[in-house]
Short mmCIF file of N, CA and C in Angstrom, two decimals:
data_model
loop_
_atom_site.label_atom_id
_atom_site.label_comp_id
_atom_site.label_asym_id
_atom_site.label_seq_id
_atom_site.Cartn_x
_atom_site.Cartn_y
_atom_site.Cartn_z
N MET A 1 -33.53 70.44 88.99
CA MET A 1 -32.44 69.55 88.63
C MET A 1 -32.81 68.14 89.09
N PRO A 2 -32.52 67.13 88.26
CA PRO A 2 -32.82 65.77 88.66
C PRO A 2 -32.08 65.39 89.95
N GLU A 3 -32.66 64.47 90.68
CA GLU A 3 -32.09 64.08 91.97
C GLU A 3 -30.69 63.47 91.84
N ASP A 4 -30.41 62.77 90.75
CA ASP A 4 -29.09 62.14 90.61
C ASP A 4 -28.01 63.13 90.15
N GLY A 5 -28.38 64.38 89.91
CA GLY A 5 -27.42 65.41 89.52
C GLY A 5 -27.13 65.46 88.04
N ASN A 6 -27.69 64.57 87.26
CA ASN A 6 -27.46 64.56 85.81
C ASN A 6 -28.53 65.38 85.12
N VAL A 7 -28.11 66.24 84.24
CA VAL A 7 -29.03 67.06 83.46
C VAL A 7 -29.10 66.47 82.06
N GLN A 8 -30.29 66.19 81.59
CA GLN A 8 -30.47 65.65 80.25
C GLN A 8 -30.32 66.79 79.24
N VAL A 9 -29.49 66.57 78.24
CA VAL A 9 -29.30 67.55 77.17
C VAL A 9 -29.93 66.98 75.91
N ILE A 10 -30.83 67.75 75.34
CA ILE A 10 -31.47 67.36 74.08
C ILE A 10 -30.95 68.30 73.01
N ALA A 11 -30.28 67.75 72.01
CA ALA A 11 -29.70 68.56 70.94
C ALA A 11 -30.60 68.50 69.71
N GLU A 12 -30.86 69.65 69.14
CA GLU A 12 -31.65 69.71 67.91
C GLU A 12 -31.23 70.94 67.11
N LYS A 13 -31.47 70.89 65.82
CA LYS A 13 -31.17 72.03 64.95
C LYS A 13 -32.30 73.03 65.02
N ALA A 14 -31.94 74.31 65.01
CA ALA A 14 -32.94 75.37 64.99
C ALA A 14 -33.71 75.31 63.67
N PRO A 15 -34.94 75.81 63.65
CA PRO A 15 -35.73 75.78 62.40
C PRO A 15 -35.02 76.49 61.23
N ASP A 16 -34.21 77.51 61.54
CA ASP A 16 -33.52 78.24 60.47
C ASP A 16 -32.06 77.80 60.32
N TYR A 17 -31.71 76.63 60.87
CA TYR A 17 -30.36 76.09 60.75
C TYR A 17 -30.02 75.88 59.28
N ARG A 18 -28.78 76.22 58.91
CA ARG A 18 -28.33 75.99 57.55
C ARG A 18 -26.81 75.91 57.52
N VAL A 19 -26.29 75.32 56.49
CA VAL A 19 -24.85 75.23 56.28
C VAL A 19 -24.46 76.37 55.36
N ILE A 20 -23.43 77.10 55.76
CA ILE A 20 -22.96 78.24 54.96
C ILE A 20 -21.48 78.03 54.66
N SER A 21 -21.11 78.03 53.39
CA SER A 21 -19.71 77.92 52.99
C SER A 21 -19.07 79.30 53.04
N VAL A 22 -17.86 79.35 53.55
CA VAL A 22 -17.15 80.63 53.67
C VAL A 22 -15.77 80.51 53.05
N ASP A 23 -15.21 81.65 52.68
CA ASP A 23 -13.86 81.70 52.14
C ASP A 23 -12.84 82.18 53.17
N GLY A 24 -13.31 82.83 54.23
CA GLY A 24 -12.39 83.34 55.21
C GLY A 24 -13.12 84.03 56.35
N ALA A 25 -12.31 84.61 57.24
CA ALA A 25 -12.89 85.27 58.41
C ALA A 25 -11.97 86.36 58.92
N TYR A 26 -12.57 87.40 59.46
CA TYR A 26 -11.86 88.42 60.22
C TYR A 26 -12.21 88.19 61.67
N THR A 27 -11.25 88.35 62.53
CA THR A 27 -11.52 88.08 63.94
C THR A 27 -10.76 89.05 64.83
N TRP A 28 -11.30 89.27 66.00
CA TRP A 28 -10.60 90.07 66.99
C TRP A 28 -11.09 89.70 68.38
N LEU A 29 -10.26 90.04 69.34
CA LEU A 29 -10.54 89.73 70.73
C LEU A 29 -10.17 90.94 71.56
N ASN A 30 -11.08 91.35 72.42
CA ASN A 30 -10.74 92.43 73.35
C ASN A 30 -10.76 91.86 74.77
N ALA A 31 -10.64 92.69 75.76
CA ALA A 31 -10.55 92.22 77.14
C ALA A 31 -11.81 91.48 77.59
N GLN A 32 -12.94 91.75 76.97
CA GLN A 32 -14.21 91.18 77.41
C GLN A 32 -14.77 90.10 76.50
N ALA A 33 -14.59 90.24 75.20
CA ALA A 33 -15.28 89.34 74.28
C ALA A 33 -14.50 89.18 72.98
N GLY A 34 -14.95 88.23 72.19
CA GLY A 34 -14.36 88.00 70.88
C GLY A 34 -15.45 87.92 69.84
N SER A 35 -15.08 88.11 68.59
CA SER A 35 -16.04 87.96 67.52
C SER A 35 -15.31 87.48 66.26
N ILE A 36 -16.08 86.85 65.39
CA ILE A 36 -15.55 86.38 64.11
C ILE A 36 -16.57 86.74 63.03
N ASP A 37 -16.12 87.48 62.02
CA ASP A 37 -16.94 87.81 60.85
C ASP A 37 -16.54 86.88 59.71
N PHE A 38 -17.48 86.12 59.18
CA PHE A 38 -17.21 85.21 58.08
C PHE A 38 -17.65 85.84 56.76
N PHE A 39 -16.86 85.58 55.72
CA PHE A 39 -17.16 86.18 54.42
C PHE A 39 -16.95 85.20 53.28
N CYS A 40 -17.54 85.54 52.14
CA CYS A 40 -17.28 84.88 50.86
C CYS A 40 -16.77 85.92 49.89
N ASP A 41 -15.83 85.53 49.07
CA ASP A 41 -15.35 86.41 48.02
C ASP A 41 -16.11 86.08 46.73
N VAL A 42 -16.68 87.08 46.12
CA VAL A 42 -17.46 86.91 44.90
C VAL A 42 -16.67 87.51 43.74
N ILE A 43 -16.38 86.68 42.76
CA ILE A 43 -15.67 87.13 41.57
C ILE A 43 -16.70 87.59 40.55
N GLU A 44 -16.55 88.80 40.08
CA GLU A 44 -17.49 89.35 39.10
C GLU A 44 -16.73 89.65 37.81
N PRO A 45 -16.61 88.64 36.93
CA PRO A 45 -15.86 88.83 35.69
C PRO A 45 -16.60 89.77 34.72
N GLU A 46 -15.82 90.38 33.87
CA GLU A 46 -16.37 91.25 32.83
C GLU A 46 -15.89 90.76 31.47
N VAL A 47 -16.72 90.93 30.48
CA VAL A 47 -16.37 90.57 29.11
C VAL A 47 -16.50 91.83 28.26
N ASP A 48 -15.42 92.17 27.54
CA ASP A 48 -15.49 93.37 26.70
C ASP A 48 -16.13 93.03 25.36
N ASN A 49 -16.24 94.02 24.50
CA ASN A 49 -16.91 93.85 23.20
C ASN A 49 -16.21 92.84 22.30
N GLU A 50 -14.93 92.59 22.56
CA GLU A 50 -14.18 91.64 21.74
C GLU A 50 -14.20 90.22 22.34
N GLY A 51 -14.91 90.06 23.44
CA GLY A 51 -15.02 88.74 24.07
C GLY A 51 -13.91 88.41 25.05
N ASN A 52 -13.10 89.42 25.40
CA ASN A 52 -12.02 89.18 26.35
C ASN A 52 -12.56 89.20 27.78
N LEU A 53 -12.18 88.20 28.53
CA LEU A 53 -12.63 88.07 29.91
C LEU A 53 -11.60 88.71 30.84
N SER A 54 -12.09 89.48 31.81
CA SER A 54 -11.19 90.05 32.81
C SER A 54 -11.89 90.04 34.17
N ILE A 55 -11.08 90.08 35.19
CA ILE A 55 -11.60 90.14 36.56
C ILE A 55 -11.05 91.41 37.20
N PRO A 56 -11.83 92.47 37.17
CA PRO A 56 -11.35 93.75 37.68
C PRO A 56 -11.25 93.81 39.20
N GLY A 57 -11.93 92.92 39.89
CA GLY A 57 -11.88 92.94 41.34
C GLY A 57 -12.70 91.81 41.94
N VAL A 58 -12.64 91.74 43.22
CA VAL A 58 -13.37 90.74 43.97
C VAL A 58 -14.22 91.46 45.01
N LYS A 59 -15.47 91.08 45.10
CA LYS A 59 -16.34 91.67 46.11
C LYS A 59 -16.35 90.76 47.32
N ARG A 60 -15.97 91.30 48.47
CA ARG A 60 -15.98 90.53 49.72
C ARG A 60 -17.32 90.76 50.41
N VAL A 61 -18.09 89.70 50.55
CA VAL A 61 -19.44 89.79 51.12
C VAL A 61 -19.42 89.14 52.51
N PHE A 62 -19.69 89.96 53.53
CA PHE A 62 -19.73 89.44 54.89
C PHE A 62 -21.08 88.78 55.11
N LEU A 63 -21.04 87.51 55.54
CA LEU A 63 -22.25 86.71 55.66
C LEU A 63 -22.86 86.76 57.05
N PHE A 64 -22.03 86.66 58.07
CA PHE A 64 -22.54 86.68 59.43
C PHE A 64 -21.40 86.89 60.41
N GLN A 65 -21.75 87.24 61.63
CA GLN A 65 -20.78 87.43 62.70
C GLN A 65 -21.22 86.59 63.89
N ILE A 66 -20.26 85.98 64.54
CA ILE A 66 -20.57 85.32 65.80
C ILE A 66 -19.83 86.06 66.90
N ARG A 67 -20.47 86.19 68.04
CA ARG A 67 -19.88 86.85 69.20
C ARG A 67 -19.87 85.87 70.35
N MET A 68 -18.85 85.96 71.18
CA MET A 68 -18.71 85.02 72.28
C MET A 68 -17.90 85.64 73.41
N THR A 69 -17.95 85.01 74.56
CA THR A 69 -17.12 85.48 75.67
C THR A 69 -15.66 85.24 75.33
N ARG A 70 -14.81 85.96 76.00
CA ARG A 70 -13.38 85.78 75.79
C ARG A 70 -12.97 84.35 76.13
N GLN A 71 -13.53 83.79 77.18
CA GLN A 71 -13.18 82.43 77.58
C GLN A 71 -13.56 81.43 76.48
N PHE A 72 -14.74 81.59 75.90
CA PHE A 72 -15.15 80.68 74.84
C PHE A 72 -14.27 80.87 73.60
N TYR A 73 -13.96 82.12 73.27
CA TYR A 73 -13.10 82.43 72.13
C TYR A 73 -11.76 81.72 72.28
N GLU A 74 -11.16 81.82 73.46
CA GLU A 74 -9.87 81.19 73.70
C GLU A 74 -9.98 79.67 73.65
N SER A 75 -11.06 79.12 74.20
CA SER A 75 -11.28 77.67 74.15
C SER A 75 -11.46 77.20 72.71
N LEU A 76 -12.20 77.96 71.92
CA LEU A 76 -12.42 77.60 70.52
C LEU A 76 -11.10 77.61 69.75
N ALA A 77 -10.28 78.63 69.98
CA ALA A 77 -8.98 78.70 69.31
C ALA A 77 -8.11 77.50 69.69
N GLU A 78 -8.11 77.14 70.95
CA GLU A 78 -7.33 75.99 71.41
C GLU A 78 -7.86 74.70 70.78
N TYR A 79 -9.17 74.55 70.73
CA TYR A 79 -9.79 73.37 70.13
C TYR A 79 -9.42 73.27 68.65
N MET A 80 -9.51 74.38 67.94
CA MET A 80 -9.22 74.36 66.50
C MET A 80 -7.75 74.00 66.25
N THR A 81 -6.85 74.51 67.08
CA THR A 81 -5.43 74.19 66.94
C THR A 81 -5.20 72.70 67.17
N LEU A 82 -5.80 72.15 68.22
CA LEU A 82 -5.66 70.73 68.51
C LEU A 82 -6.26 69.89 67.38
N ASN A 83 -7.41 70.28 66.88
CA ASN A 83 -8.06 69.55 65.79
C ASN A 83 -7.18 69.56 64.54
N GLN A 84 -6.56 70.69 64.24
CA GLN A 84 -5.68 70.77 63.08
C GLN A 84 -4.50 69.83 63.23
N LYS A 85 -3.92 69.76 64.42
CA LYS A 85 -2.80 68.85 64.67
C LYS A 85 -3.25 67.40 64.47
N ASN A 86 -4.45 67.06 64.93
CA ASN A 86 -4.97 65.70 64.76
C ASN A 86 -5.17 65.36 63.29
N VAL A 87 -5.67 66.32 62.51
CA VAL A 87 -5.87 66.12 61.07
C VAL A 87 -4.51 65.90 60.39
N GLU A 88 -3.53 66.73 60.72
CA GLU A 88 -2.21 66.60 60.10
C GLU A 88 -1.57 65.26 60.45
N GLU A 89 -1.75 64.81 61.69
CA GLU A 89 -1.20 63.51 62.10
C GLU A 89 -1.90 62.38 61.34
N ALA A 90 -3.21 62.46 61.20
CA ALA A 90 -3.94 61.43 60.47
C ALA A 90 -3.52 61.41 59.00
N GLU A 91 -3.30 62.59 58.42
CA GLU A 91 -2.86 62.66 57.01
C GLU A 91 -1.48 62.04 56.86
N SER A 92 -0.58 62.32 57.80
CA SER A 92 0.78 61.78 57.68
C SER A 92 0.79 60.26 57.81
N LYS A 93 -0.22 59.70 58.50
CA LYS A 93 -0.32 58.24 58.63
C LYS A 93 -1.13 57.63 57.49
N GLY A 94 -1.64 58.47 56.58
CA GLY A 94 -2.44 57.99 55.46
C GLY A 94 -3.85 57.60 55.84
N GLU A 95 -4.31 58.11 56.98
CA GLU A 95 -5.66 57.77 57.45
C GLU A 95 -6.73 58.67 56.85
N LEU A 96 -6.34 59.76 56.24
CA LEU A 96 -7.30 60.65 55.59
C LEU A 96 -7.02 60.78 54.12
#
């Protein structure tokens, strides 16, 4: 550790870093840990012989799961709630 007590943090993206769009998430928390499974819904339309389009169902594709300690899970939930309130306040003031 440096003598002045400050630790230098160098932030960088992992070589396999990527942005993934999601439609939703399933989440749960137990006494020890929390996890969030993110998914995309894929619409698979069908066309019959007469050219009529229908959507018989939606395929839910789970993309990835993140796992974390219960403390981090709770902190993340609190952060997201606060961030949502800030966004709503900015929208009501016409800032967004």
